[in-house]
Short mmCIF file of C-alpha atoms and ligand atoms in Angstrom, two decimals:
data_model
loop_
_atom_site.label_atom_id
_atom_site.label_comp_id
_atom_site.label_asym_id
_atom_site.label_seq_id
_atom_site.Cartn_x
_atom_site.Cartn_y
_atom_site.Cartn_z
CA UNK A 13 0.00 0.00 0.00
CA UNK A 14 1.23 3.62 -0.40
CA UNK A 15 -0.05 7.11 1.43
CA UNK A 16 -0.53 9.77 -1.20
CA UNK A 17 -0.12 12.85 0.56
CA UNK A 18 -1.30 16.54 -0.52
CA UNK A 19 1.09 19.60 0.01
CA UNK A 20 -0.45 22.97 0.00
CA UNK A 21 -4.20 22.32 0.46
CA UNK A 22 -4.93 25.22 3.22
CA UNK A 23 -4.41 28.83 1.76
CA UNK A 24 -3.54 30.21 5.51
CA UNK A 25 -0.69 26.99 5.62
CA UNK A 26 0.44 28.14 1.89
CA UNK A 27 1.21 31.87 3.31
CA UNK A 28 2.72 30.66 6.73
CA UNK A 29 5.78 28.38 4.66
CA UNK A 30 5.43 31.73 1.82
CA UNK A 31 4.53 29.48 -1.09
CA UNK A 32 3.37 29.46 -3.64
CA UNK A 33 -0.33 29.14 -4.26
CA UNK A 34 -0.56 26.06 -6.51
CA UNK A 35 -2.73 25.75 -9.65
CA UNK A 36 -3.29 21.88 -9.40
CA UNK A 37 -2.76 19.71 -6.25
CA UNK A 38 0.79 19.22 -4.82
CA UNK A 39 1.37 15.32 -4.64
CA UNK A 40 4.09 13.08 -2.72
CA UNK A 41 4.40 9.62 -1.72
CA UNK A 42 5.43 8.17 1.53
CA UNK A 43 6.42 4.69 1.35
CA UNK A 44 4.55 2.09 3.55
CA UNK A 45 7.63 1.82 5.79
CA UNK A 46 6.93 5.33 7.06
CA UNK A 47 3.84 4.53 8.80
CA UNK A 48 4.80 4.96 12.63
CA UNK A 49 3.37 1.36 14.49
CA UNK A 50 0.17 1.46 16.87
CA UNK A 51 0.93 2.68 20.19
CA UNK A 52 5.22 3.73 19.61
CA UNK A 53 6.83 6.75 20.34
CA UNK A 54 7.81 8.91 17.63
CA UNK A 55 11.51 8.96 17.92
CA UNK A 56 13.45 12.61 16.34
CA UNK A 57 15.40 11.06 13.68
CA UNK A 58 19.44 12.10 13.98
CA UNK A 59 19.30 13.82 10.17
CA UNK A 60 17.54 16.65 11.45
CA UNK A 61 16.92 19.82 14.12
CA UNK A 62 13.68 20.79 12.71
CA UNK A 63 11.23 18.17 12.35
CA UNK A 64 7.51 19.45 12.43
CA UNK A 65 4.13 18.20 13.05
CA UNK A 66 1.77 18.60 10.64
CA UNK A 67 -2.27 17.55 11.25
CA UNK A 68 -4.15 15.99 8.63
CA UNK A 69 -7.07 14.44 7.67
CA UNK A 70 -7.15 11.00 6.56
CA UNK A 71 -9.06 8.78 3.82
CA UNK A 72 -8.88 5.16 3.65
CA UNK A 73 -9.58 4.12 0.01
CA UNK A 74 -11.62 0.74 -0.38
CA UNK A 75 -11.11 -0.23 -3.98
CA UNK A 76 -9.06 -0.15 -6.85
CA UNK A 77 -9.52 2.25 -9.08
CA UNK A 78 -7.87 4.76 -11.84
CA UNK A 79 -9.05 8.13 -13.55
CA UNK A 80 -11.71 8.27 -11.48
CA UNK A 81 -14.25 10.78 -11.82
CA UNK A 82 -15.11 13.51 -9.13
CA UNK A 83 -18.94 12.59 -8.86
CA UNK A 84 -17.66 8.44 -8.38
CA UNK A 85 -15.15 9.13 -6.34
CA UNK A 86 -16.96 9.08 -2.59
CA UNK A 87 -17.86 5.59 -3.47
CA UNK A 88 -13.94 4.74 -3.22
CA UNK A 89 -14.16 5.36 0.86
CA UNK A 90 -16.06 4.33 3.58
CA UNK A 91 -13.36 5.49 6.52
CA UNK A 92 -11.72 8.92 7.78
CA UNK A 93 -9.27 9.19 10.05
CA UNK A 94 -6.58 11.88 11.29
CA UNK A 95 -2.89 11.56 11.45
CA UNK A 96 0.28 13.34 11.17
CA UNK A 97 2.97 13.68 8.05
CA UNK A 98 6.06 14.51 9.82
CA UNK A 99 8.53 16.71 8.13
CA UNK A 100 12.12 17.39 8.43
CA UNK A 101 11.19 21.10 7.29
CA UNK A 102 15.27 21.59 7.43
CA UNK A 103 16.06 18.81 5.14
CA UNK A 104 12.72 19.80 3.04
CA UNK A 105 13.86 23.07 2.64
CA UNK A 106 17.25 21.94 1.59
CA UNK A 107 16.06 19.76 -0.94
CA UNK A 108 13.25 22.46 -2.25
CA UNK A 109 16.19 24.66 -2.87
CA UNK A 110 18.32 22.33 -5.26
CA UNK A 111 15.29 21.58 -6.87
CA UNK A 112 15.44 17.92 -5.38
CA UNK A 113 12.77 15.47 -4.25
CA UNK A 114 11.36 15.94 -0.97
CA UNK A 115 11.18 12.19 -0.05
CA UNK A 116 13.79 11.74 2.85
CA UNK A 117 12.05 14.93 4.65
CA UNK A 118 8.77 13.28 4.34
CA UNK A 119 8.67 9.83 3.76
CA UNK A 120 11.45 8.51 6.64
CA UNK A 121 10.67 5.47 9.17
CA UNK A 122 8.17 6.86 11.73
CA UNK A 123 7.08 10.00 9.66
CA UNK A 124 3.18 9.08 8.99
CA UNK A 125 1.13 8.60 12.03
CA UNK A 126 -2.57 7.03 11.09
CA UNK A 127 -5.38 7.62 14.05
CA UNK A 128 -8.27 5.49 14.58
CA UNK A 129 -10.53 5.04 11.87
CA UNK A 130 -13.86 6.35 11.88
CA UNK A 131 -16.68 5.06 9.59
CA UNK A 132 -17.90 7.97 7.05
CA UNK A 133 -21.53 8.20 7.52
CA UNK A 134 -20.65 9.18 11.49
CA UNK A 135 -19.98 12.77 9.66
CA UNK A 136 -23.01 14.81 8.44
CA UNK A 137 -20.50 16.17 5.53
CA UNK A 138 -16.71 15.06 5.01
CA UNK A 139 -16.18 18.46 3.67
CA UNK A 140 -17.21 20.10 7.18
CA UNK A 141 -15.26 18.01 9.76
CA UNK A 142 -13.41 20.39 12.29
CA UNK A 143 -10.49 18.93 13.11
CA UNK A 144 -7.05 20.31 15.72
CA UNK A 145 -4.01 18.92 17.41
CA UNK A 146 -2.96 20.10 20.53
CA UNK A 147 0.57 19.97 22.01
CA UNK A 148 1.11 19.58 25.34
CA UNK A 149 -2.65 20.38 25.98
CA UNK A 150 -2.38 23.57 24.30
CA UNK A 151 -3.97 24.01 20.86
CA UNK A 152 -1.92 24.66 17.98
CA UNK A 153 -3.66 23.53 14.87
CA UNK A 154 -7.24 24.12 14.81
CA UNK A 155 -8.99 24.10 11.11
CA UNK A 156 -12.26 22.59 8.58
CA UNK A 157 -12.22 20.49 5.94
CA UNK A 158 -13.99 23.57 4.36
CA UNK A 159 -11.25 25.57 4.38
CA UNK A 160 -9.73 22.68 1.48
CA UNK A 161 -8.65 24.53 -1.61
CA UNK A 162 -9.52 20.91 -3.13
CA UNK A 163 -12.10 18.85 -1.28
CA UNK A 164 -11.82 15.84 -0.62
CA UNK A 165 -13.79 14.30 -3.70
CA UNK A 166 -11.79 16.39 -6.08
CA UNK A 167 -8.02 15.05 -4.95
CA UNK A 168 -9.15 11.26 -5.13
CA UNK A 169 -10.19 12.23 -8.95
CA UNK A 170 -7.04 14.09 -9.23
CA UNK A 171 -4.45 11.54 -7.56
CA UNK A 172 -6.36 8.74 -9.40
CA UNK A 173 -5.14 10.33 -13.08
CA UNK A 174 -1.81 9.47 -11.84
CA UNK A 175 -1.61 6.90 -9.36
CA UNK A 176 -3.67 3.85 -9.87
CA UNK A 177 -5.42 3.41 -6.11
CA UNK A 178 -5.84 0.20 -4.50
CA UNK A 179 -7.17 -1.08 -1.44
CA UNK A 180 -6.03 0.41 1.53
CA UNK A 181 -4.22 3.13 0.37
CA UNK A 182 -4.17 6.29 2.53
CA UNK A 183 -5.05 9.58 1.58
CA UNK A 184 -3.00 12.68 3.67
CA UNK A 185 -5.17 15.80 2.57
CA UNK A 186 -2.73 18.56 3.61
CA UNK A 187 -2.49 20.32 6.60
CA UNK A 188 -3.97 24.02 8.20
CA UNK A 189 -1.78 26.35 9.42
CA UNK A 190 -0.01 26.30 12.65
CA UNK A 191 2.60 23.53 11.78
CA UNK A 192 5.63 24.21 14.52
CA UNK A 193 8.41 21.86 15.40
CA UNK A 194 8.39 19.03 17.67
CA UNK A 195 10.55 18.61 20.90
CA UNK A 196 11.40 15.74 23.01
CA UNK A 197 8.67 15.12 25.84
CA UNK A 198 6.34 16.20 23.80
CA UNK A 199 2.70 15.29 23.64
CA UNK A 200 0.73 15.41 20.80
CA UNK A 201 -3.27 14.15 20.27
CA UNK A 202 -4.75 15.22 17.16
CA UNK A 203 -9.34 15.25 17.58
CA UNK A 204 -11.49 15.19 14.80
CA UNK A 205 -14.92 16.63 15.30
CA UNK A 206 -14.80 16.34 19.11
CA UNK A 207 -13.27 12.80 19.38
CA UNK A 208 -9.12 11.78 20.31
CA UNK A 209 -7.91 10.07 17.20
CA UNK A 210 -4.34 9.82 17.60
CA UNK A 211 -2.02 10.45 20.72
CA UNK A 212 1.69 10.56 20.37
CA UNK A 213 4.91 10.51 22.42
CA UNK A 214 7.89 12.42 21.01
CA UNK A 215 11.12 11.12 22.31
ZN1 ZN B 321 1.52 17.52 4.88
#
């Protein structure tokens, strides 16, 4: 399985990291091996001093499927879910400047955390779902799904053109603004429409 993740999905995130507002969707892959395991710490990898947290909303896809068209495309998930897409933002940054792939800033062991799942119907409308992560108890990523420059419905059509999706692969829709580095001891729980989906030891 692979996690196709969305960069640059929130205007207020877009002006925070002073990029560029995109005219299509910006895609990445993080390998399978980047998912971190059920109930482990996330452990600061060595390569890097900046490595930030970045919220997202999740969508488990149920069935294969290519070129798929917007008004199909919420038949291709049942689940939602929250996690985090880790970055090494120095490393990123490094790489964005040579005009490199951003793969070892995104995609290392440990870098995609994937919350509970949470059948779709529970939500009155995926493209409404309020969603924050707090650190340390205080709140420093609060957004909507609304707020999506694409929705939800839109990327699946979009990634889909490209990547063929199968079974269980996981959709990161891009993060809100607010993304800040992480230190060890920290504590990080990320809630989605009033309920704890994913809590996380940094070490
Ligand atoms: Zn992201």
């Amino acid at each position: 399985m692979k996690l196709i993740c969305i960069g640059r999905n929130y205007a207020a995130h877009i002006e925070e990291l002073q990029n560029e507002r995109p005219k299509e969707p910006v895609v990445f892959i993080k390998p399978d091996s980047a998912i971190l395991p059920k109930e482990q710490d996330f452990y600061i990898p060595e390569f890097s001093n900046n490595v930030h947290y970045e919220v997202e909303v999740l969508v488990k896809i149920k069935k294969v499927g290519k070129h798929i068209a917007k008004q199909f495309a919420h038949t291709y998930y049942d689940e939602i879910g929250l996690g985090i897409d880790f970055t090494a933002r120095d490393l990123q940054a490094d790489l964005k400047a040579k005009g490199l792939p951003w793969e070892k800033a995104k995609g290392f062991d440990g870098a995609a955390v994937i919350g509970k799942w949470m059948p779709k119907n529970m939500y009155e409308n995926v493209d409404r779902m309020g969603f924050s992560l707090l650190r340390n108890g205080e709140n420093v990523q609060k957004s909507n799904t609304s707020l999506m420059l694409w929705k939800i419905d839109e990327l699946i059509a979009y990634v889909s053109t490209y990547f063929m999706l199968k079974k269980g692969d996981i959709l990161f829709t891009g993060t809100p603004a607010g993304v800040g580095k992480v230190s060890p001891n920290d504590y990080l729980s990320g809630i989605l429409e009033g309920e704890t989906m994913f809590e996380i030891n940094v070490r």
